[in-house]
Coordinates of C-alpha atoms in Angstrom, one line a residue:
M1 CA 0.0 -0.1 -0.2
K2 CA 1.0 3.6 -1.2
A3 CA 0.9 6.5 1.1
R4 CA 0.8 10.0 0.1
E5 CA 0.4 13.5 2.7
L6 CA -2.4 15.6 0.9
A7 CA -2.2 19.4 1.3
V8 CA -4.4 19.8 4.5
E9 CA -2.2 18.8 7.3
G10 CA -2.7 15.3 8.8
A11 CA -5.1 13.8 6.1
F12 CA -3.8 11.2 3.7
A13 CA -4.7 9.0 0.8
F14 CA -3.9 5.4 0.4
T15 CA -3.5 3.3 -2.5
P16 CA -4.0 -0.5 -1.9
E17 CA -2.0 -3.3 -4.2
V18 CA -4.9 -4.7 -6.5
F19 CA -5.0 -8.2 -7.5
H20 CA -7.0 -8.7 -10.5
D21 CA -8.0 -12.5 -11.9
D22 CA -10.4 -14.2 -14.0
R23 CA -13.1 -14.2 -10.9
G24 CA -12.6 -10.5 -10.4
M25 CA -10.1 -8.6 -7.7
F26 CA -9.2 -8.4 -4.2
L27 CA -7.9 -5.5 -2.5
S28 CA -7.4 -4.5 1.5
P29 CA -8.6 -0.3 1.8
H30 CA -7.1 -0.4 5.2
Q31 CA -3.6 -1.8 6.2
E32 CA -2.6 -1.0 9.7
A33 CA 1.4 -1.4 9.0
A34 CA 1.4 0.9 5.8
F35 CA -1.4 3.2 7.7
T36 CA 1.0 3.7 11.1
G37 CA 4.2 4.0 8.7
A38 CA 2.4 6.9 6.9
V39 CA 0.8 8.7 10.0
G40 CA 2.6 8.2 12.6
R41 CA 0.0 5.9 14.9
P42 CA -2.6 2.8 14.3
L43 CA -6.2 4.3 12.8
F44 CA -8.6 4.8 15.4
P45 CA -11.0 2.6 17.0
V46 CA -14.2 2.2 14.6
A47 CA -16.8 3.3 16.5
Q48 CA -19.5 3.5 13.6
C49 CA -19.2 2.3 9.5
S50 CA -21.5 3.6 7.4
Y51 CA -21.9 3.9 3.4
S52 CA -23.7 6.3 0.8
V53 CA -25.0 5.5 -2.5
S54 CA -25.7 8.6 -4.5
R55 CA -26.9 9.5 -8.2
R56 CA -24.5 11.6 -10.7
G57 CA -24.1 15.1 -9.5
V58 CA -25.0 14.7 -6.1
V59 CA -22.5 16.4 -3.3
R60 CA -22.3 15.7 -0.1
G61 CA -20.6 17.9 1.8
V62 CA -18.6 20.8 3.2
H63 CA -19.6 18.4 6.5
F64 CA -17.7 18.3 9.8
T65 CA -18.7 17.4 13.4
A66 CA -18.4 19.6 16.7
T67 CA -15.4 19.0 18.8
P68 CA -15.2 17.5 21.8
P69 CA -16.2 14.9 20.7
G70 CA -15.1 15.6 16.7
M71 CA -15.2 12.0 13.9
A72 CA -12.1 11.4 12.1
K73 CA -13.0 9.3 9.0
Y74 CA -11.5 6.7 6.5
A75 CA -13.5 6.8 3.4
Y76 CA -13.0 4.7 0.2
C77 CA -15.4 4.1 -2.8
T78 CA -16.7 0.7 -3.5
R79 CA -19.1 1.4 -6.4
G80 CA -18.9 4.2 -9.2
T81 CA -16.8 7.2 -8.7
A82 CA -15.9 10.1 -6.2
L83 CA -14.1 13.4 -6.4
D84 CA -13.5 13.3 -2.6
V85 CA -12.4 16.4 -1.8
V86 CA -10.6 17.3 2.1
V87 CA -11.1 20.5 3.4
D88 CA -9.3 22.2 6.4
T89 CA -11.9 23.8 8.5
R90 CA -9.5 23.8 12.0
V91 CA -8.9 27.3 13.5
G92 CA -5.4 27.9 14.0
S93 CA -4.4 24.9 11.7
P94 CA -1.1 25.7 9.5
T95 CA -3.4 24.6 6.4
F96 CA -6.5 26.6 7.6
G97 CA -9.1 27.0 4.3
C98 CA -6.9 24.9 2.3
W99 CA -8.5 21.9 0.5
D100 CA -7.1 18.9 -1.7
S101 CA -8.6 16.1 -3.6
V102 CA -8.5 13.0 -4.5
V103 CA -10.6 10.5 -7.0
L104 CA -12.5 7.2 -5.0
D105 CA -13.0 5.0 -7.6
T106 CA -12.5 1.0 -7.8
R107 CA -9.6 1.0 -10.4
E108 CA -7.0 2.9 -8.3
C109 CA -9.1 1.7 -4.7
Q110 CA -7.7 5.1 -3.3
A111 CA -9.1 5.6 0.3
V112 CA -8.8 8.4 2.4
L113 CA -7.8 9.6 6.3
L114 CA -9.6 12.4 7.6
P115 CA -8.5 14.3 10.9
V116 CA -10.8 15.1 13.5
G117 CA -12.2 18.5 12.5
V118 CA -11.5 17.9 9.1
G119 CA -14.1 18.7 6.4
H120 CA -15.3 16.6 4.1
L121 CA -17.3 16.4 0.8
F122 CA -17.4 14.6 -2.3
V123 CA -19.2 14.6 -5.8
A124 CA -20.6 11.8 -7.2
L125 CA -19.4 11.4 -10.5
E126 CA -21.5 8.1 -11.6
D127 CA -24.9 6.9 -10.6
D128 CA -24.6 4.9 -7.4
T129 CA -21.4 6.1 -6.4
T130 CA -21.0 4.2 -2.8
V131 CA -18.8 5.7 -0.4
A132 CA -18.1 3.8 2.7
Y133 CA -16.9 5.2 5.8
L134 CA -15.0 4.1 9.0
L135 CA -16.1 6.5 12.1
S136 CA -14.1 7.1 14.9
T137 CA -17.4 8.0 17.1
A138 CA -21.0 7.5 16.0
Y139 CA -23.0 9.8 13.9
A140 CA -25.6 12.3 15.7
A141 CA -26.8 14.9 13.6
E142 CA -27.3 17.6 16.4
R143 CA -23.4 17.3 16.3
E144 CA -23.0 17.6 12.5
H145 CA -22.1 20.7 10.7
A146 CA -22.2 22.2 7.2
I147 CA -20.1 24.4 5.0
S148 CA -21.5 25.8 1.7
P149 CA -19.7 23.6 -1.3
L150 CA -20.5 27.0 -3.2
D151 CA -18.2 28.7 -0.9
P152 CA -16.2 31.3 -3.6
A153 CA -13.7 31.9 -1.5
L154 CA -13.1 28.1 -0.9
G155 CA -13.4 27.8 -4.8
L156 CA -13.7 23.8 -4.1
P157 CA -13.4 21.4 -7.7
I158 CA -17.0 20.8 -8.8
P159 CA -16.0 19.3 -12.0
E160 CA -17.5 21.3 -15.4
G161 CA -20.6 19.3 -16.7
I162 CA -22.0 18.6 -12.9
T163 CA -24.7 20.8 -11.7
P164 CA -24.5 20.2 -7.9
V165 CA -27.7 18.2 -6.4
L166 CA -27.3 19.7 -2.9
S167 CA -29.5 18.7 0.1
E168 CA -31.6 21.9 1.9
R169 CA -28.8 21.9 4.3
D170 CA -26.1 22.0 2.5
R171 CA -27.8 24.5 0.1
A172 CA -28.2 27.0 3.7
A173 CA -25.2 26.0 4.8
P174 CA -22.4 29.2 5.7
T175 CA -19.6 30.2 4.0
L176 CA -16.1 29.2 6.5
A177 CA -15.8 32.9 6.9
E178 CA -19.7 33.1 8.1
A179 CA -19.2 29.4 10.3
E180 CA -16.0 31.3 11.6
R181 CA -17.6 34.4 12.8
A182 CA -20.2 32.4 14.5
G183 CA -18.3 30.1 16.3
L184 CA -19.0 26.8 14.5
L185 CA -15.5 25.9 13.7
P186 CA -13.2 24.0 15.4
R187 CA -10.0 25.1 17.0
Y188 CA -6.8 23.1 15.5
E189 CA -5.0 22.3 18.6
E190 CA -8.1 20.6 20.3
C191 CA -8.4 18.5 17.2
R192 CA -5.0 17.2 17.4
A193 CA -5.4 16.3 20.4
L194 CA -8.1 14.4 20.1
D195 CA -6.7 12.7 17.2
R196 CA -3.4 11.7 19.2
A197 CA -5.9 10.4 22.2
G198 CA -7.9 8.4 19.5
A199 CA -5.1 6.2 18.7
R200 CA -4.8 2.6 20.7
P201 CA -1.8 1.9 22.9

């Protein structure tokens, strides 16, 4: 498995070896030795596994969880193709307001680590795109926040030819600057402490 650090501090992309034969394919989207070698600690203890299925054009995000408790995610695609975008929403981070993107599909089979406090968005590029998530804390709707995926100051890479299909919550979400003024954004040092505390001994 190859690891690559993204432009958002603490976020990584992982590309496993994929084995093909006449039956199909086999791969391991998470491999602890490679993960620990890149990140410096094992994957967080998994509190919940979830997945979403989206038609072409669906944009989910930018979503992040109130800190504490915060939520780290490990995401990969099991069907279709998604443009996955990591956005640094942590006030005080050296990469605050920066983003990076990774194509998640069933060809390269990349996975993305999103540390605590980092915003997550993806664009479904095909019908029935399925994105699976390992989560460090259980989902609770009252703790979930959103940033507008169309915030012009962020300039997120919605591909040409895609008309974004948004939920009402995402359509009404504040810009990053508005969320910061409202005190909704997580603090970098607290997020990093929670990341470290989530590591297994």
